[in-house]
Coordinates of C-alpha atoms and ligand atoms in Angstrom, one line a residue:
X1320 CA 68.2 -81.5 -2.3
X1321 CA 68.5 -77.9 -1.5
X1322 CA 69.5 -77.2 2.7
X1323 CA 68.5 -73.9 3.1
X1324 CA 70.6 -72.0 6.0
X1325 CA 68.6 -70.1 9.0
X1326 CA 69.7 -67.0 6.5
X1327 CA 68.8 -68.2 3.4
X1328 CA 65.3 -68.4 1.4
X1329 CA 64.2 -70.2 -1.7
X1330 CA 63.3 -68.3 -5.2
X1331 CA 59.9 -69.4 -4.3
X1332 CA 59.6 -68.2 -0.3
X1333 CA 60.7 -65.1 -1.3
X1334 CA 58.4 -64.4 -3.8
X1335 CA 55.9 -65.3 -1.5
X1336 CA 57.3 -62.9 0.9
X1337 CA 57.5 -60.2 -1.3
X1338 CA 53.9 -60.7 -2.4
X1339 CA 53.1 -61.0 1.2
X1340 CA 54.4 -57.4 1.6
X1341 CA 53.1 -56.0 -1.3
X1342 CA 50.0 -56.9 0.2
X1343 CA 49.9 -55.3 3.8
X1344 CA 51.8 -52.8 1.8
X1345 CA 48.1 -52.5 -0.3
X1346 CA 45.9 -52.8 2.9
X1347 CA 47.4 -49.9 4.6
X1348 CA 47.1 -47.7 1.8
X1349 CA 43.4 -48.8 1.6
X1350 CA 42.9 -48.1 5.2
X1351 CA 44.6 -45.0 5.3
X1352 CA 42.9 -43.8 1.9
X1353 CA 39.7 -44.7 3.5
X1354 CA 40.5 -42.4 6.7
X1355 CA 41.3 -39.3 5.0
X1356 CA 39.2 -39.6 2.2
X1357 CA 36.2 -39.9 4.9
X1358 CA 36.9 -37.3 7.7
X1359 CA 33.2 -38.1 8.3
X1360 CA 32.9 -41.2 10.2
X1361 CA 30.3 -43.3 11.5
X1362 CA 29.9 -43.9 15.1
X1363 CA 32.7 -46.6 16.4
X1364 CA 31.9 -50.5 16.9
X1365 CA 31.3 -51.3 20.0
X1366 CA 33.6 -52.8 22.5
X1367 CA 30.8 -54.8 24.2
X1368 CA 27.6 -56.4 23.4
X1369 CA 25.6 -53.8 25.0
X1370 CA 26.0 -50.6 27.1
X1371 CA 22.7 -49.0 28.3
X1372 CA 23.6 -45.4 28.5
X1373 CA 23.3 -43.9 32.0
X1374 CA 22.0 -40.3 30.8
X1375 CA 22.5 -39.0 34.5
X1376 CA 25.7 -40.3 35.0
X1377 CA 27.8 -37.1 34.7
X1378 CA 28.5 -34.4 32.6
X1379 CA 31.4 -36.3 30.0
X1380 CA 29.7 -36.3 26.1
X1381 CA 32.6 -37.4 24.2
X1382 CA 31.9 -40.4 21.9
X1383 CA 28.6 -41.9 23.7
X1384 CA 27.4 -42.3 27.2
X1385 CA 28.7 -44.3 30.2
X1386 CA 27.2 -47.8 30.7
X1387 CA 24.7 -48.6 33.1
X1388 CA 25.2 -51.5 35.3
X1389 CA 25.0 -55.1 33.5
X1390 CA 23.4 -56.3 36.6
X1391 CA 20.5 -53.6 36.2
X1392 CA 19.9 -53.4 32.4
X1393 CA 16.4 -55.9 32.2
X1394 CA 14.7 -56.7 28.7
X1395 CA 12.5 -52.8 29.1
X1396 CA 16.2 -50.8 28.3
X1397 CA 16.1 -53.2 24.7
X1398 CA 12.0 -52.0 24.7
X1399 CA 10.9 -48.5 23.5
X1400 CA 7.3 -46.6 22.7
X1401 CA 8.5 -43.1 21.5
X1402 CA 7.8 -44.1 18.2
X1403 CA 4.4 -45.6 18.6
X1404 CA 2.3 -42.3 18.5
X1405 CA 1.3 -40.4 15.3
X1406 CA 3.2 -36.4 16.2
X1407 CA 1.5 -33.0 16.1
X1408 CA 2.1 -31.5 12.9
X1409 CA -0.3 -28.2 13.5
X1410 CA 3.3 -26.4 12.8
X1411 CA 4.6 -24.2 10.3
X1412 CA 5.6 -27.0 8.4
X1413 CA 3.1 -29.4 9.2
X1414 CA 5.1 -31.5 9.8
X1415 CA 6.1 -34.1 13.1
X1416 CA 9.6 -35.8 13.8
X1417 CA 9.7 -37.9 16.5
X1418 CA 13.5 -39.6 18.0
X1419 CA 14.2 -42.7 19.0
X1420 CA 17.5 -41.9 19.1
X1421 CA 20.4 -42.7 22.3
X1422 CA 18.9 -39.5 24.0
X1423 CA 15.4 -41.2 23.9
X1424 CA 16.1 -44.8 23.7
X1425 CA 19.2 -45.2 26.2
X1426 CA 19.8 -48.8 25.1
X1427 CA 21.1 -47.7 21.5
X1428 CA 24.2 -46.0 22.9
X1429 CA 27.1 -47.5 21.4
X1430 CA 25.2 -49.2 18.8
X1431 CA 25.5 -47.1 16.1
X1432 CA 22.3 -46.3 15.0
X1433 CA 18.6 -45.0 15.8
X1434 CA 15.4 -43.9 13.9
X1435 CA 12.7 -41.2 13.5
X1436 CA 9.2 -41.0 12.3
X1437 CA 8.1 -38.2 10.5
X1438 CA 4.4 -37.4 10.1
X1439 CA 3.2 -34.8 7.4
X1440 CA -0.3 -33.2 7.0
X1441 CA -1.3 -32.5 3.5
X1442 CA 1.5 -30.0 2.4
X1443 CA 3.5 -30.8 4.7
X1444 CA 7.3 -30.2 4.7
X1445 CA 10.5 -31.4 6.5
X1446 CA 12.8 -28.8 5.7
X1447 CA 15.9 -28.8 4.0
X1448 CA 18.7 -30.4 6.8
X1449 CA 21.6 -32.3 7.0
X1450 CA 22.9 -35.3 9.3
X1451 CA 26.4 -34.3 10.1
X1452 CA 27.1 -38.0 11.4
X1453 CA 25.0 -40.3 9.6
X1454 CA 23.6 -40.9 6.0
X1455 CA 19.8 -42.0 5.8
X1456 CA 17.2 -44.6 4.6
X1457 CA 13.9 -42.8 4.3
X1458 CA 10.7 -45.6 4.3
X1459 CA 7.4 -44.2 3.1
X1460 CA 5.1 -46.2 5.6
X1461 CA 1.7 -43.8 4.2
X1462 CA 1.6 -41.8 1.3
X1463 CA 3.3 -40.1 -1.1
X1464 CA 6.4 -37.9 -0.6
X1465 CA 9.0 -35.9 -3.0
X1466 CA 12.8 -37.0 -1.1
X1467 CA 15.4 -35.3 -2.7
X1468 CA 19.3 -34.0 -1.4
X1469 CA 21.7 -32.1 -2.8
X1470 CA 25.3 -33.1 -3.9
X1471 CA 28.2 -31.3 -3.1
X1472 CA 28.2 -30.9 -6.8
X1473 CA 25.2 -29.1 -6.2
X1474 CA 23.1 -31.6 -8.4
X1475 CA 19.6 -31.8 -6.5
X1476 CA 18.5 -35.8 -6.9
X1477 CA 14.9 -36.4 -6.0
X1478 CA 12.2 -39.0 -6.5
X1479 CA 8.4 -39.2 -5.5
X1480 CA 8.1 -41.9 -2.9
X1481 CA 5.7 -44.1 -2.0
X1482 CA 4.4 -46.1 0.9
X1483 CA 6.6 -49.6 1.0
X1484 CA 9.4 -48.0 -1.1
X1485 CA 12.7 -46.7 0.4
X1486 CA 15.5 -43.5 -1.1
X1487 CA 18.8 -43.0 0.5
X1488 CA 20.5 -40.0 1.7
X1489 CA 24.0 -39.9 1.9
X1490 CA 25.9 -38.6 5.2
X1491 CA 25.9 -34.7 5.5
X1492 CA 24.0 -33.8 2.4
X1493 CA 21.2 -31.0 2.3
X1494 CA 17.7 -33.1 1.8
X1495 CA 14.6 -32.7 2.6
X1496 CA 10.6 -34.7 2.0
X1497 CA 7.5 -32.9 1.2
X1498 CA 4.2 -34.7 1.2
X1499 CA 2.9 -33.7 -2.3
X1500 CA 0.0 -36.0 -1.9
X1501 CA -3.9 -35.4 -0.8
X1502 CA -3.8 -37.2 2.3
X1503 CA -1.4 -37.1 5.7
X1504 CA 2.1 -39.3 4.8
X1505 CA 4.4 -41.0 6.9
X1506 CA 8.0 -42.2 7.0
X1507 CA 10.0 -44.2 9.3
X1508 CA 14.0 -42.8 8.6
X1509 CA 16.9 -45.2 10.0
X1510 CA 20.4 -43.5 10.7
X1511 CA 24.2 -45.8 11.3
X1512 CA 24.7 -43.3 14.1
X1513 CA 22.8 -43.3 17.7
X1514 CA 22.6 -39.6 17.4
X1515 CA 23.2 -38.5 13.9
X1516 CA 22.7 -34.3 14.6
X1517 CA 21.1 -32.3 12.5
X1518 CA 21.5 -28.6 10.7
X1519 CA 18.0 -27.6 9.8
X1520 CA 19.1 -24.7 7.4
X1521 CA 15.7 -22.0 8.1
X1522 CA 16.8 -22.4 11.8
X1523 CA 20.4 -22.6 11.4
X1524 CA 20.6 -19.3 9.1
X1525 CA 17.7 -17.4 10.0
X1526 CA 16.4 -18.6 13.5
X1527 CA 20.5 -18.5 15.3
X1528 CA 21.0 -17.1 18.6
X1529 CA 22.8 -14.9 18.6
X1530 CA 21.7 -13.9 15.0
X1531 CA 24.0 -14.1 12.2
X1532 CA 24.2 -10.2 10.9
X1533 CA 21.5 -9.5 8.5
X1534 CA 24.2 -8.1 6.2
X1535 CA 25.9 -10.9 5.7
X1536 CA 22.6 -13.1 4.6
X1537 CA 22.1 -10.1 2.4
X1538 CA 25.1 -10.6 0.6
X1539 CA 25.0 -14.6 0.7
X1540 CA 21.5 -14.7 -1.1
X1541 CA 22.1 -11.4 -3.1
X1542 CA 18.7 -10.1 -1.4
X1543 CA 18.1 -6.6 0.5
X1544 CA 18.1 -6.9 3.9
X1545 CA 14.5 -6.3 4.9
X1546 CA 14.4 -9.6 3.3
X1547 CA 16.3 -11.2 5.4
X1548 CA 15.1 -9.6 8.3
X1549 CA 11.1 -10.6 7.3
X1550 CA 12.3 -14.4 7.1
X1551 CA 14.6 -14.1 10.3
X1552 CA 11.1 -12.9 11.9
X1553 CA 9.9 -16.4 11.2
X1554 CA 12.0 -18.0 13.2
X1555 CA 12.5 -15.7 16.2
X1556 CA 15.9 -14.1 15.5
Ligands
GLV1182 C1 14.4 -37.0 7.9 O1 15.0 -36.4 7.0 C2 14.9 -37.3 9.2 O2 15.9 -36.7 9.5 O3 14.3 -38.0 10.0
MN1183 MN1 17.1 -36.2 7.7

């Protein structure tokens, strides 16, 4: 029989040490790959199993809302409506998108996630945009709609959807949905972020305040600048 001292391992403990190492040695590069190689990240799990947000409660934005009260939060802040109503799409994309997102549904702050509906008359478009903190399922509920996005790549993916089917969108890429059929469409989109932004490009570029100089959207999209300035008039800038 072997006596080990305090000091001392066996062939075989140290091995496993070793491999133990090797291990968390594995795991942190994994974490920390995963951190830089997604400067993009969804919202953070929550610390509790619920926090109502308190909209009114003061002016501090950073990372959510604070909680409301556990002793006031009743079943109605779990309960919300503002999806239940077809929206107005006499527009000039005739199109609708409703939010149930933390700013309209205060009991999804924290929780990492929210949802729109998006109604669309005949023709109908939801313009290119992009979700700075969230990718996106897209759910035809009615109809038929062409979802596509762009890569970073710039490869365009798109598909024609239809009601009961689903197409992803990953975080921050360019995408839009167009109703190419006869009839009005609907889609119910679910985001992993209680408010996942968005940069809708015709407003971002053309409808800014202040405006972004006419002679450097001239240059960008190789077009003269009454160009620019006709499509700028479509959006008030
Ligand atoms: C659709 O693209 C949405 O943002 O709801
Ligand atoms: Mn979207």
């Amino acid at each position: 029989m072997v006596i080990l001292q305090p000091h001392q391992t066996s062939n075989k403990q140290s091995m496993e040490t070793q491999s133990m190492a090797t291990h968390h040695l594995l795991l942190l590069l994994l974490c920390s790959a995963h951190f830089f190689l997604s400067p993009c990240r969804s919202d953070p799990d929550p610390l509790q199993d619920f926090c109502v947000a308190n909209l009114r409660a003061s002016d501090i934005t950073v990372d959510g809302f604070p909680c409301k009260p556990t002793s006031g939060v009743a079943a109605d802040d779990f309960f919300s409506t503002v999806l239940s109503k077809e929206g107005n799409t006499n527009n000039v994309f005739s199109s609708n998108l409703t939010s149930a997102n933390v700013l309209s549904f205060p009991g999804l702050n924290t929780l990492g996630l929210s949802m729109n509906r998006v109604d669309f008359a005949p023709g109908g478009v939801n313009p290119p945009h992009s979700h700075p903190r969230s990718a996106e399922l897209v759910l035809v509920t009615k109809g038929r709609l062409l979802v596509g996005f762009v890569s970073t790549s710039n490869v365009f993916y798109s598909r024609v959807v239809k009601a009961g089917e689903i197409f992803v969108i990953p975080r921050g890429l360019v995408h839009f949905q167009y109703n190419v059929g006869k009839k009005k469409a609907l889609a119910i989109t679910v985001f992993n972020s209680q408010l996942p932004g968005a940069v809708v490009a015709p407003l971002a570029l053309f409808g800014s305040k202040p405006a972004i100089p006419s002679e450097v959207l001239a240059k960008a999209f190789q077009v003269d600048q009454q160009v620019v300035k006709l499509i700028k008039s479509k959006f008030g800038s």
